[in-house]
mmCIF file of C-alpha atoms and ligand atoms in Angstrom:
data_model
loop_
_atom_site.group_PDB
_atom_site.id
_atom_site.type_symbol
_atom_site.label_atom_id
_atom_site.label_comp_id
_atom_site.label_asym_id
_atom_site.label_seq_id
_atom_site.Cartn_x
_atom_site.Cartn_y
_atom_site.Cartn_z
ATOM 1 C CA MET A 1 -0.048 0.059 -0.013
ATOM 2 C CA PRO A 2 1.519 3.441 -0.956
ATOM 3 C CA PRO A 3 1.754 5.875 2.082
ATOM 4 C CA PRO A 4 -1.481 7.993 2.644
ATOM 5 C CA LEU A 5 -1.746 11.589 0.992
ATOM 6 C CA VAL A 6 -0.873 14.077 3.551
ATOM 7 C CA ASP A 7 -0.611 17.789 2.676
ATOM 8 C CA PRO A 8 1.931 20.611 4.228
ATOM 9 C CA PHE A 9 -0.583 21.454 6.793
ATOM 10 C CA ALA A 10 -1.128 17.733 8.181
ATOM 11 C CA ARG A 11 -4.358 17.552 6.399
ATOM 12 C CA ALA A 12 -5.198 13.959 5.175
ATOM 13 C CA ILE A 13 -6.381 14.042 1.825
ATOM 14 C CA SER A 14 -9.238 11.398 1.830
ATOM 15 C CA TYR A 15 -11.867 12.965 -0.321
ATOM 16 C CA LEU A 16 -11.872 13.343 -4.104
ATOM 17 C CA ARG A 17 -14.569 15.400 -5.975
ATOM 18 C CA VAL A 18 -14.570 14.589 -9.736
ATOM 19 C CA SER A 19 -16.085 16.804 -12.374
ATOM 20 C CA VAL A 20 -16.977 14.261 -15.285
ATOM 21 C CA THR A 21 -18.265 16.973 -17.555
ATOM 22 C CA ASP A 22 -18.209 20.914 -17.696
ATOM 23 C CA ARG A 23 -21.443 20.621 -19.761
ATOM 24 C CA CYS A 24 -25.074 20.978 -18.185
ATOM 25 C CA ASP A 25 -28.721 20.983 -19.150
ATOM 26 C CA PHE A 26 -29.211 24.068 -16.817
ATOM 27 C CA ARG A 27 -27.763 27.651 -16.773
ATOM 28 C CA CYS A 28 -27.957 28.818 -13.206
ATOM 29 C CA THR A 29 -27.609 32.566 -12.843
ATOM 30 C CA TYR A 30 -24.969 32.326 -10.253
ATOM 31 C CA CYS A 31 -22.983 29.373 -12.056
ATOM 32 C CA MET A 32 -22.840 30.045 -15.684
ATOM 33 C CA THR A 33 -23.553 32.711 -18.331
ATOM 34 C CA GLU A 34 -26.442 31.834 -20.771
ATOM 35 C CA HIS A 35 -24.384 31.484 -23.630
ATOM 36 C CA MET A 36 -21.525 29.262 -21.849
ATOM 37 C CA THR A 37 -18.449 28.141 -23.826
ATOM 38 C CA PHE A 38 -17.667 24.406 -23.199
ATOM 39 C CA LEU A 39 -14.765 22.579 -23.704
ATOM 40 C CA PRO A 40 -14.314 20.829 -26.953
ATOM 41 C CA LYS A 41 -15.277 17.100 -26.490
ATOM 42 C CA ALA A 42 -11.771 16.125 -27.782
ATOM 43 C CA GLU A 43 -10.141 17.695 -24.478
ATOM 44 C CA LEU A 44 -12.136 15.390 -22.359
ATOM 45 C CA LEU A 45 -10.568 12.253 -20.553
ATOM 46 C CA SER A 46 -12.294 8.987 -21.480
ATOM 47 C CA LEU A 47 -14.331 7.146 -18.960
ATOM 48 C CA GLU A 48 -11.724 4.798 -18.887
ATOM 49 C CA GLU A 49 -8.999 7.223 -18.085
ATOM 50 C CA LEU A 50 -11.097 8.934 -15.200
ATOM 51 C CA ASP A 51 -11.622 5.403 -13.930
ATOM 52 C CA ARG A 52 -7.651 4.952 -13.827
ATOM 53 C CA LEU A 53 -7.104 8.500 -12.141
ATOM 54 C CA CYS A 54 -9.917 7.955 -9.607
ATOM 55 C CA SER A 55 -8.556 4.326 -8.772
ATOM 56 C CA ALA A 56 -4.967 5.790 -8.269
ATOM 57 C CA PHE A 57 -6.438 8.105 -5.670
ATOM 58 C CA VAL A 58 -8.480 5.273 -3.955
ATOM 59 C CA ARG A 59 -5.241 3.320 -3.858
ATOM 60 C CA MET A 60 -3.368 6.304 -2.246
ATOM 61 C CA GLY A 61 -6.064 6.587 0.497
ATOM 62 C CA VAL A 62 -9.244 8.465 -0.886
ATOM 63 C CA GLN A 63 -12.156 6.879 0.843
ATOM 64 C CA LYS A 64 -14.890 9.166 -0.666
ATOM 65 C CA LEU A 65 -15.739 9.949 -4.085
ATOM 66 C CA ARG A 66 -18.437 12.486 -5.178
ATOM 67 C CA ILE A 67 -19.259 12.721 -8.757
ATOM 68 C CA THR A 68 -20.078 16.122 -10.070
ATOM 69 C CA GLY A 69 -19.929 18.218 -12.928
ATOM 70 C CA GLY A 70 -21.438 20.329 -14.824
ATOM 71 C CA GLU A 71 -24.176 17.906 -14.455
ATOM 72 C CA PRO A 72 -22.722 14.432 -13.937
ATOM 73 C CA LEU A 73 -25.744 12.734 -15.204
ATOM 74 C CA VAL A 74 -25.643 14.342 -18.694
ATOM 75 C CA ARG A 75 -22.356 12.669 -19.630
ATOM 76 C CA LYS A 76 -22.720 9.668 -22.166
ATOM 77 C CA GLY A 77 -22.170 6.492 -20.652
ATOM 78 C CA ILE A 78 -21.860 7.900 -16.972
ATOM 79 C CA LEU A 79 -23.634 4.784 -15.429
ATOM 80 C CA THR A 80 -20.644 2.435 -16.610
ATOM 81 C CA PHE A 81 -18.409 4.780 -14.708
ATOM 82 C CA PHE A 82 -20.553 4.500 -11.743
ATOM 83 C CA GLU A 83 -20.460 0.849 -12.077
ATOM 84 C CA ALA A 84 -16.658 0.959 -12.523
ATOM 85 C CA MET A 85 -16.172 2.726 -9.337
ATOM 86 C CA GLY A 86 -18.706 0.323 -7.577
ATOM 87 C CA ARG A 87 -16.006 -2.150 -7.603
ATOM 88 C CA HIS A 88 -13.978 -0.101 -5.137
ATOM 89 C CA LEU A 89 -17.043 -0.321 -2.844
ATOM 90 C CA GLN A 90 -17.112 -3.876 -3.154
ATOM 91 C CA SER A 91 -13.574 -4.052 -2.002
ATOM 92 C CA GLY A 92 -13.926 -2.093 0.782
ATOM 93 C CA ALA A 93 -11.221 0.606 -0.290
ATOM 94 C CA LEU A 94 -13.876 3.015 -0.987
ATOM 95 C CA LYS A 95 -16.387 3.995 1.854
ATOM 96 C CA GLU A 96 -18.702 6.045 0.020
ATOM 97 C CA LEU A 97 -19.580 6.686 -3.651
ATOM 98 C CA THR A 98 -21.960 9.677 -4.189
ATOM 99 C CA LEU A 99 -23.253 12.626 -6.705
ATOM 100 C CA THR A 100 -24.049 16.168 -6.537
ATOM 101 C CA THR A 101 -26.614 16.658 -9.338
ATOM 102 C CA ASN A 102 -29.272 19.195 -10.255
ATOM 103 C CA GLY A 103 -31.721 16.204 -10.285
ATOM 104 C CA SER A 104 -33.175 16.636 -13.787
ATOM 105 C CA GLN A 105 -31.897 13.182 -14.818
ATOM 106 C CA LEU A 106 -32.595 11.283 -11.418
ATOM 107 C CA ARG A 107 -35.889 9.681 -12.540
ATOM 108 C CA ARG A 108 -33.881 7.894 -15.440
ATOM 109 C CA TYR A 109 -30.763 6.993 -13.292
ATOM 110 C CA ALA A 110 -31.865 6.695 -9.528
ATOM 111 C CA ALA A 111 -32.436 3.100 -9.379
ATOM 112 C CA ASP A 112 -29.261 2.060 -11.234
ATOM 113 C CA LEU A 113 -27.267 4.418 -9.078
ATOM 114 C CA ALA A 114 -28.588 2.542 -5.869
ATOM 115 C CA ALA A 115 -27.896 -0.982 -7.693
ATOM 116 C CA VAL A 116 -24.150 0.053 -7.874
ATOM 117 C CA GLY A 117 -23.866 1.116 -4.243
ATOM 118 C CA VAL A 118 -24.653 4.944 -4.167
ATOM 119 C CA ARG A 119 -26.647 5.498 -0.993
ATOM 120 C CA ARG A 120 -26.826 9.352 -0.969
ATOM 121 C CA VAL A 121 -27.413 12.080 -3.307
ATOM 122 C CA ASN A 122 -27.037 15.940 -2.899
ATOM 123 C CA VAL A 123 -29.561 17.651 -5.150
ATOM 124 C CA SER A 124 -29.213 21.402 -5.835
ATOM 125 C CA LEU A 125 -32.483 22.950 -5.401
ATOM 126 C CA ASP A 126 -32.722 26.784 -4.446
ATOM 127 C CA THR A 127 -36.370 27.474 -4.554
ATOM 128 C CA LEU A 128 -39.695 25.536 -4.517
ATOM 129 C CA ASP A 129 -41.515 28.380 -6.649
ATOM 130 C CA ALA A 130 -41.786 27.013 -10.382
ATOM 131 C CA ALA A 131 -41.635 30.813 -11.753
ATOM 132 C CA LYS A 132 -38.269 31.594 -9.742
ATOM 133 C CA PHE A 133 -36.750 28.041 -10.440
ATOM 134 C CA ALA A 134 -37.259 28.641 -14.280
ATOM 135 C CA GLU A 135 -35.665 32.223 -13.587
ATOM 136 C CA VAL A 136 -32.621 30.985 -11.767
ATOM 137 C CA THR A 137 -31.828 27.765 -13.636
ATOM 138 C CA ARG A 138 -32.780 29.613 -16.863
ATOM 139 C CA TRP A 139 -33.394 26.138 -18.553
ATOM 140 C CA GLY A 140 -34.609 24.139 -15.768
ATOM 141 C CA ARG A 141 -38.356 22.949 -14.745
ATOM 142 C CA LEU A 142 -39.005 22.519 -11.010
ATOM 143 C CA GLY A 143 -41.478 19.602 -11.789
ATOM 144 C CA GLN A 144 -38.905 17.469 -13.503
ATOM 145 C CA VAL A 145 -36.315 18.062 -10.454
ATOM 146 C CA LEU A 146 -39.205 17.083 -7.881
ATOM 147 C CA ASP A 147 -39.859 14.031 -9.726
ATOM 148 C CA GLY A 148 -36.220 13.095 -9.879
ATOM 149 C CA ILE A 149 -35.851 13.724 -6.021
ATOM 150 C CA ALA A 150 -39.145 11.589 -5.646
ATOM 151 C CA ALA A 151 -37.414 8.874 -7.717
ATOM 152 C CA ALA A 152 -34.209 9.049 -5.680
ATOM 153 C CA LYS A 153 -36.449 8.305 -2.576
ATOM 154 C CA GLU A 154 -38.142 5.360 -4.193
ATOM 155 C CA ALA A 155 -35.040 4.066 -4.979
ATOM 156 C CA GLY A 156 -33.866 3.982 -1.388
ATOM 157 C CA LEU A 157 -31.420 7.059 -1.811
ATOM 158 C CA ALA A 158 -30.920 9.576 0.928
ATOM 159 C CA VAL A 159 -31.380 12.989 -0.477
ATOM 160 C CA LYS A 160 -29.665 16.215 0.691
ATOM 161 C CA ILE A 161 -30.888 19.478 -0.689
ATOM 162 C CA ASN A 162 -28.405 22.063 -1.285
ATOM 163 C CA ALA A 163 -29.430 25.628 -1.603
ATOM 164 C CA VAL A 164 -27.349 28.565 -2.640
ATOM 165 C CA ALA A 165 -28.493 31.544 -0.514
ATOM 166 C CA LEU A 166 -29.557 34.191 -2.939
ATOM 167 C CA LYS A 167 -30.708 37.405 -1.910
ATOM 168 C CA GLY A 168 -33.954 38.638 -3.878
ATOM 169 C CA VAL A 169 -34.228 34.911 -4.692
ATOM 170 C CA ASN A 170 -34.823 32.528 -1.961
ATOM 171 C CA ASP A 171 -34.446 34.897 0.948
ATOM 172 C CA ASP A 172 -38.352 35.011 1.502
ATOM 173 C CA GLU A 173 -38.665 31.035 1.143
ATOM 174 C CA LEU A 174 -36.266 30.237 4.078
ATOM 175 C CA PHE A 175 -39.084 28.668 6.309
ATOM 176 C CA THR A 176 -40.976 27.178 3.258
ATOM 177 C CA LEU A 177 -37.606 25.183 2.224
ATOM 178 C CA ALA A 178 -36.909 24.238 5.729
ATOM 179 C CA GLU A 179 -40.413 22.875 6.361
ATOM 180 C CA TRP A 180 -40.579 21.108 3.032
ATOM 181 C CA CYS A 181 -37.193 19.388 3.673
ATOM 182 C CA ALA A 182 -38.275 18.478 7.282
ATOM 183 C CA ARG A 183 -41.588 17.063 6.009
ATOM 184 C CA ASP A 184 -39.977 15.005 3.370
ATOM 185 C CA GLY A 185 -36.959 13.873 5.503
ATOM 186 C CA HIS A 186 -34.128 15.709 3.504
ATOM 187 C CA ASP A 187 -31.132 17.183 5.218
ATOM 188 C CA LEU A 188 -30.806 20.755 3.948
ATOM 189 C CA THR A 189 -27.449 22.655 3.351
ATOM 190 C CA PHE A 190 -27.094 26.317 2.680
ATOM 191 C CA ILE A 191 -24.348 27.555 0.496
ATOM 192 C CA GLU A 192 -22.866 31.327 0.314
ATOM 193 C CA VAL A 193 -22.459 32.203 -3.234
ATOM 194 C CA MET A 194 -18.612 32.448 -4.251
ATOM 195 C CA PRO A 195 -17.017 34.381 -6.780
ATOM 196 C CA MET A 196 -16.411 31.628 -9.268
ATOM 197 C CA GLY A 197 -16.548 32.907 -12.945
ATOM 198 C CA ASP A 198 -16.987 36.465 -13.582
ATOM 199 C CA MET A 199 -20.447 37.316 -13.374
ATOM 200 C CA GLY A 200 -19.824 41.244 -12.857
ATOM 201 C CA GLU A 201 -19.102 42.595 -9.404
ATOM 202 C CA VAL A 202 -22.331 44.351 -8.983
ATOM 203 C CA GLN A 203 -24.474 41.271 -9.671
ATOM 204 C CA ARG A 204 -22.396 38.900 -7.616
ATOM 205 C CA LEU A 205 -22.735 41.406 -4.464
ATOM 206 C CA ASP A 206 -26.286 41.823 -5.169
ATOM 207 C CA GLN A 207 -26.806 38.079 -5.050
ATOM 208 C CA TYR A 208 -24.872 37.487 -1.993
ATOM 209 C CA TRP A 209 -26.965 36.773 1.288
ATOM 210 C CA SER A 210 -24.692 35.895 4.178
ATOM 211 C CA LEU A 211 -25.456 32.815 6.117
ATOM 212 C CA LYS A 212 -24.996 34.738 9.365
ATOM 213 C CA ASP A 213 -28.152 36.758 8.184
ATOM 214 C CA LEU A 214 -29.682 33.679 7.313
ATOM 215 C CA ARG A 215 -29.113 31.820 10.580
ATOM 216 C CA THR A 216 -30.395 34.730 12.578
ATOM 217 C CA ARG A 217 -33.523 34.663 10.428
ATOM 218 C CA LEU A 218 -33.953 30.666 11.256
ATOM 219 C CA GLU A 219 -33.298 31.642 14.896
ATOM 220 C CA SER A 220 -36.311 33.812 14.928
ATOM 221 C CA ARG A 221 -38.707 30.742 14.365
ATOM 222 C CA TYR A 222 -36.553 27.735 15.548
ATOM 223 C CA THR A 223 -34.335 26.808 18.299
ATOM 224 C CA LEU A 224 -31.120 25.975 16.805
ATOM 225 C CA ARG A 225 -28.608 23.441 18.590
ATOM 226 C CA ASP A 226 -25.130 23.493 17.228
ATOM 227 C CA LEU A 227 -23.879 19.816 16.222
ATOM 228 C CA ALA A 228 -20.481 18.549 16.451
ATOM 229 C CA ASP A 229 -21.048 16.688 13.152
ATOM 230 C CA ARG A 230 -18.130 17.124 10.907
ATOM 231 C CA THR A 231 -17.643 15.536 7.275
ATOM 232 C CA GLY A 232 -14.051 16.963 6.891
ATOM 233 C CA GLY A 233 -15.600 19.640 4.757
ATOM 234 C CA PRO A 234 -16.687 23.285 5.169
ATOM 235 C CA ALA A 235 -20.226 22.396 6.367
ATOM 236 C CA ARG A 236 -21.146 22.889 10.034
ATOM 237 C CA TYR A 237 -24.740 21.641 11.364
ATOM 238 C CA VAL A 238 -27.292 22.531 13.599
ATOM 239 C CA ARG A 239 -30.689 20.690 14.563
ATOM 240 C CA LEU A 240 -33.850 22.449 14.743
ATOM 241 C CA LEU A 241 -35.374 21.101 17.706
ATOM 242 C CA GLU A 242 -39.051 21.969 16.648
ATOM 243 C CA THR A 243 -38.690 19.653 13.550
ATOM 244 C CA GLY A 244 -35.452 17.490 14.444
ATOM 245 C CA GLN A 245 -33.967 17.919 10.957
ATOM 246 C CA ARG A 246 -30.314 18.757 10.447
ATOM 247 C CA ILE A 247 -29.191 22.021 8.586
ATOM 248 C CA GLY A 248 -25.940 22.693 7.328
ATOM 249 C CA PHE A 249 -24.034 25.867 6.460
ATOM 250 C CA ILE A 250 -21.273 26.313 4.025
ATOM 251 C CA THR A 251 -19.926 29.704 4.825
ATOM 252 C CA PRO A 252 -16.678 30.455 2.566
ATOM 253 C CA LEU A 253 -17.431 34.177 3.107
ATOM 254 C CA THR A 254 -18.506 34.569 6.646
ATOM 255 C CA HIS A 255 -16.422 31.913 8.316
ATOM 256 C CA ASN A 256 -13.491 30.017 6.767
ATOM 257 C CA PHE A 257 -13.053 26.560 7.850
ATOM 258 C CA CYS A 258 -10.142 25.557 5.456
ATOM 259 C CA GLU A 259 -8.158 24.190 8.288
ATOM 260 C CA SER A 260 -9.995 21.005 8.127
ATOM 261 C CA CYS A 261 -10.097 20.735 4.516
ATOM 262 C CA ASN A 262 -9.672 16.956 3.298
ATOM 263 C CA ARG A 263 -10.385 17.163 -0.041
ATOM 264 C CA VAL A 264 -9.083 17.795 -3.508
ATOM 265 C CA ARG A 265 -10.938 18.171 -7.200
ATOM 266 C CA LEU A 266 -10.311 16.733 -10.590
ATOM 267 C CA THR A 267 -11.840 18.079 -13.751
ATOM 268 C CA CYS A 268 -12.753 16.285 -16.655
ATOM 269 C CA THR A 269 -9.773 17.233 -18.584
ATOM 270 C CA GLY A 270 -7.337 15.673 -15.732
ATOM 271 C CA GLU A 271 -6.423 19.006 -14.101
ATOM 272 C CA LEU A 272 -6.320 18.653 -10.116
ATOM 273 C CA TYR A 273 -7.386 21.519 -8.176
ATOM 274 C CA MET A 274 -5.795 21.499 -4.472
ATOM 275 C CA CYS A 275 -8.100 24.263 -3.571
ATOM 276 C CA LEU A 276 -11.385 25.751 -4.855
ATOM 277 C CA GLY A 277 -10.555 29.126 -4.084
ATOM 278 C CA GLN A 278 -7.111 29.306 -5.778
ATOM 279 C CA GLU A 279 -6.015 29.028 -9.413
ATOM 280 C CA ASP A 280 -3.143 26.652 -8.762
ATOM 281 C CA MET A 281 -3.634 23.145 -10.396
ATOM 282 C CA ALA A 282 -1.668 20.175 -11.595
ATOM 283 C CA ASP A 283 -2.264 18.379 -14.892
ATOM 284 C CA LEU A 284 -2.766 14.675 -14.672
ATOM 285 C CA ARG A 285 -3.630 14.036 -18.193
ATOM 286 C CA ALA A 286 0.067 14.096 -19.523
ATOM 287 C CA PRO A 287 1.421 11.765 -16.886
ATOM 288 C CA LEU A 288 -1.704 9.758 -17.404
ATOM 289 C CA ARG A 289 -1.017 9.408 -20.969
ATOM 290 C CA ALA A 290 2.662 9.053 -20.847
ATOM 291 C CA SER A 291 2.513 5.610 -19.555
ATOM 292 C CA PRO A 292 0.300 2.595 -19.180
ATOM 293 C CA GLU A 293 1.647 2.211 -15.648
ATOM 294 C CA ASP A 294 0.703 4.491 -13.007
ATOM 295 C CA VAL A 295 3.959 5.328 -11.385
ATOM 296 C CA LEU A 296 3.910 8.768 -12.987
ATOM 297 C CA VAL A 297 0.528 9.569 -12.158
ATOM 298 C CA GLU A 298 1.017 8.760 -8.501
ATOM 299 C CA GLN A 299 4.145 10.982 -8.536
ATOM 300 C CA ALA A 300 2.252 13.821 -9.966
ATOM 301 C CA ILE A 301 -0.589 13.230 -7.436
ATOM 302 C CA ARG A 302 1.911 13.485 -4.506
ATOM 303 C CA ASN A 303 3.822 16.448 -6.029
ATOM 304 C CA ALA A 304 0.100 18.305 -6.250
ATOM 305 C CA ILE A 305 -0.651 17.306 -2.709
ATOM 306 C CA ALA A 306 2.448 18.935 -1.467
ATOM 307 C CA ARG A 307 1.408 22.123 -2.941
ATOM 308 C CA LYS A 308 -1.977 22.152 -1.401
ATOM 309 C CA PRO A 309 -2.495 25.786 -0.200
ATOM 310 C CA LYS A 310 -3.768 26.478 3.284
ATOM 311 C CA GLY A 311 -7.101 27.997 1.938
ATOM 312 C CA HIS A 312 -8.933 30.453 -0.229
ATOM 313 C CA ASP A 313 -8.894 34.078 -0.131
ATOM 314 C CA PHE A 314 -12.593 34.757 -0.814
ATOM 315 C CA ASP A 315 -13.854 38.055 0.843
ATOM 316 C CA TYR A 316 -16.719 40.481 0.146
ATOM 317 C CA SER A 317 -16.288 42.349 3.632
ATOM 318 C CA ARG A 318 -15.259 45.629 1.905
ATOM 319 C CA GLN A 319 -18.262 45.625 -0.413
ATOM 320 C CA LYS A 320 -15.704 44.372 -3.133
ATOM 321 C CA ILE A 321 -14.973 41.060 -4.282
ATOM 322 C CA ALA A 322 -11.634 39.618 -3.352
ATOM 323 C CA GLY A 323 -10.456 36.116 -4.160
ATOM 324 C CA GLN A 324 -12.294 36.185 -7.408
ATOM 325 C CA MET A 325 -11.779 32.850 -9.672
ATOM 326 C CA THR A 326 -11.633 33.069 -13.490
ATOM 327 C CA ARG A 327 -13.115 29.561 -13.680
ATOM 328 C CA HIS A 328 -16.714 28.703 -13.136
ATOM 329 C CA MET A 329 -17.914 26.435 -10.581
ATOM 330 C CA SER A 330 -19.080 23.897 -13.383
ATOM 331 C CA HIS A 331 -15.273 23.666 -14.057
ATOM 332 C CA THR A 332 -14.358 21.931 -10.810
ATOM 333 C CA GLY A 333 -18.010 20.958 -9.729
ATOM 334 C CA GLY A 334 -18.381 22.862 -6.404
HETATM 335 N N1 SAM B 401 -24.917 20.304 -11.661
HETATM 336 C C1 SAM B 401 -24.698 19.943 -10.453
HETATM 337 C C2 SAM B 401 -25.610 20.728 -9.381
HETATM 338 O O1 SAM B 401 -25.962 21.764 -9.702
HETATM 339 O O2 SAM B 401 -25.722 19.965 -8.485
HETATM 340 C C3 SAM B 401 -23.431 19.729 -9.907
HETATM 341 C C4 SAM B 401 -22.455 20.762 -10.026
HETATM 342 S S1 SAM B 401 -22.719 22.266 -9.447
HETATM 343 C C5 SAM B 401 -21.441 23.350 -10.102
HETATM 344 C C6 SAM B 401 -22.392 21.973 -7.761
HETATM 345 C C7 SAM B 401 -22.921 23.053 -6.528
HETATM 346 O O3 SAM B 401 -22.280 24.246 -6.895
HETATM 347 C C8 SAM B 401 -24.394 23.318 -6.868
HETATM 348 O O4 SAM B 401 -25.006 22.892 -5.527
HETATM 349 C C9 SAM B 401 -24.643 24.772 -7.090
HETATM 350 O O5 SAM B 401 -25.358 25.380 -6.647
HETATM 351 C C10 SAM B 401 -23.279 25.366 -6.527
HETATM 352 N N2 SAM B 401 -22.755 26.489 -7.219
HETATM 353 C C11 SAM B 401 -22.454 26.803 -8.436
HETATM 354 N N3 SAM B 401 -22.005 28.069 -8.422
HETATM 355 C C12 SAM B 401 -21.698 28.533 -7.331
HETATM 356 C C13 SAM B 401 -21.240 29.787 -6.952
HETATM 357 N N4 SAM B 401 -20.834 30.684 -7.730
HETATM 358 N N5 SAM B 401 -21.053 29.954 -5.408
HETATM 359 C C14 SAM B 401 -21.729 28.901 -4.680
HETATM 360 N N6 SAM B 401 -22.226 27.833 -5.170
HETATM 361 C C15 SAM B 401 -22.243 27.387 -6.346
HETATM 362 FE FE1 SF4 B 402 -25.692 23.429 -14.084
HETATM 363 FE FE2 SF4 B 402 -25.087 22.774 -11.493
HETATM 364 FE FE3 SF4 B 402 -24.195 25.042 -12.628
HETATM 365 FE FE4 SF4 B 402 -26.634 24.973 -12.275
HETATM 366 S S1 SF4 B 402 -25.097 24.928 -10.837
HETATM 367 S S2 SF4 B 402 -25.580 25.674 -14.165
HETATM 368 S S3 SF4 B 402 -27.234 22.854 -12.541
HETATM 369 S S4 SF4 B 402 -23.415 23.031 -13.158
#
């Protein structure tokens, strides 16, 4: 067994997020422009190449794999890839295989995902209002996503809802969202909007609704108990005593939790980002293609982890955006 992956700040890297495509069937306003330019298909790693890279990470100690995108379920043949990753669950090397999806294709895929060993899915859903949903996602239909969530539940998958906190969009739906999730048994996590991809400073700051404010609003109706639950990620959790449900907060802007970061991100072209909020990345495609053996790939992964930075530099506190990234969230998958 190769030694585990540990970064310069003594953080063990046990979680890999893989963006299998930068394409998407939605065009969420905070994520993409309407006329987004996508990568030429020829640049993408094949599913077999993604398998080789993910398998190298699993050998090196990654225990949790999250498939994301763009929209992961629009990549052709994606089920084959999930099936291939299922073998690492069966061997016990991988503890969890999961995905983040906009939910549009879940009716088609939920049962098959459950069959290969997926147990939980994160579904992004910012609003329960059909008209607002159409506005935020530009191309999405709420009914299709709700049906996808129902399909996931029917297949026995636990569903966690991720909602980006958006001023003027879902700030009037906080209680509706929380109550809907409580009734249907979904965990719910709110996310602060990050400066990924240039959407214009005014628009981004106008969208931003701090989770500090959101939490205060939640406290006006519910009793919140802080939980010690940690997933090695940026989320911090509370329980609403009145409903019993768990609510998470991902607060890159109001509270930075980088010190416990355990993850890295692989893109569909083989770039490895060691931090969501920094531009530095390592190319794994060249070493992958240079040799059928994985020695070069493993070395490249180790060299990359040795450069994992301490954290991001996102900051809106001076009514200006600091830490802006040129790439969009769909590049690395959030
Ligand atoms: N298409 C899938 C989905 O929407 O769940 C997976 C990829 S999407 C990029 C992953 C997550 O990133 C979603 O929950 C989305 O809401 C979130 N996201 C996108 N752009 C964001 C931004 N600028 N700030 C914060 N979250 C963002
Ligand atoms: Fe697509 Fe997800 Fe980005 Fe929305 S957030 S445009 S669904 S990748």
